[in-house]
Amino acid sequence: MRRAALVLAGALAAQGSAAAADAALGEYLAAECASCHQSSGRQQGGIPAIIGIPPDQFVALMQAYRQGQRENRVMQTIAAGLSAEEIAALAAYYGGLRQAE
């Protein structure tokens, strides 16, 4: 029983560090996003905010761009050039940022 608890604790710790690694990769990749969305990711002009979006929703939005279900040629091109891992990393990064109140 104790061994199972240790294995579970180790798995949870690894999951947490994987999420941190994803967010770190997302922060690195976000430099490309900043050319339109600003480094803050906040809304400006007609460009929507991308911070604070729940990661699963962010991934769904990017997949919709990849599949041509959302209209925006720039975003369709960008999404098509990202791997699933990179999209997940961006989702983790931007999902962890908060809008200024």
XYZ file of C-alpha atoms in Angstrom:
101
model
C 0.000 0.000 0.000
C 2.792 2.388 0.901
C 4.582 1.587 -2.358
C 1.435 2.432 -4.337
C 1.186 5.769 -2.538
C 4.817 6.554 -3.371
C 4.301 5.643 -7.021
C 1.201 7.856 -7.172
C 3.041 10.735 -5.499
C 5.897 10.387 -7.980
C 3.515 10.358 -10.922
C 1.771 13.495 -9.682
C 5.089 15.269 -9.163
C 6.199 14.331 -12.677
C 2.911 15.615 -14.070
C 3.428 18.948 -12.315
C 6.951 19.292 -13.675
C 5.720 18.352 -17.163
C 3.146 21.143 -16.965
C 5.896 23.556 -15.902
C 8.057 22.408 -18.815
C 5.123 22.906 -21.185
C 4.586 26.429 -19.873
C 8.315 27.170 -20.258
C 8.222 25.975 -23.874
C 5.038 28.010 -24.361
C 6.744 31.134 -23.059
C 9.561 30.568 -25.561
C 7.118 30.024 -28.437
C 5.052 33.061 -27.405
C 7.692 35.356 -28.901
C 6.116 34.628 -32.296
C 2.620 35.401 -30.972
C 3.824 38.733 -29.568
C 4.255 40.184 -33.046
C 0.457 40.556 -33.205
C -0.837 39.862 -29.688
C 1.799 41.926 -27.815
C 4.128 40.319 -25.292
C 1.360 40.731 -22.700
C -1.179 38.770 -24.763
C -3.820 41.386 -23.934
C -6.422 42.686 -26.373
C -5.357 45.590 -28.529
C -7.306 47.046 -31.416
C -9.003 44.263 -33.348
C -6.617 41.590 -32.083
C -8.169 39.512 -29.282
C -6.577 38.751 -25.935
C -5.052 35.303 -25.650
C -4.202 35.316 -21.944
C -6.299 33.561 -19.353
C -8.003 31.267 -21.871
C -8.454 27.827 -20.285
C -5.888 25.488 -21.900
C -8.481 23.072 -23.303
C -10.331 25.968 -24.945
C -7.067 27.397 -26.329
C -6.204 24.014 -27.861
C -9.700 23.726 -29.373
C -9.410 27.203 -30.906
C -6.025 26.417 -32.431
C -7.299 23.113 -33.798
C -10.238 24.940 -35.359
C -7.781 27.274 -37.118
C -5.721 24.281 -38.289
C -8.809 22.630 -39.746
C -10.081 25.823 -41.392
C -13.145 25.961 -39.140
C -12.201 29.461 -37.931
C -11.581 32.198 -40.470
C -8.269 34.016 -40.246
C -5.548 33.248 -42.763
C -2.723 34.367 -40.490
C -3.912 32.197 -37.592
C -4.643 29.275 -39.920
C -1.070 29.436 -41.220
C 0.433 29.753 -37.747
C -1.678 26.927 -36.292
C -0.816 24.662 -39.231
C 2.879 25.162 -38.474
C 2.609 24.166 -34.810
C 2.763 20.641 -33.455
C 0.211 19.387 -30.931
C 2.942 19.622 -28.267
C 3.652 23.250 -29.154
C -0.048 24.152 -29.077
C -0.381 22.485 -25.662
C 2.668 24.412 -24.436
C 1.224 27.724 -25.624
C -2.095 26.815 -23.996
C -0.312 26.110 -20.697
C 1.606 29.379 -20.874
C -1.231 31.701 -21.880
C -3.707 29.880 -19.646
C -1.502 30.691 -16.675
C -1.449 34.423 -17.379
C -4.184 36.676 -15.999
C -5.902 39.733 -17.429
C -5.168 42.956 -15.546
C -8.155 43.913 -13.480
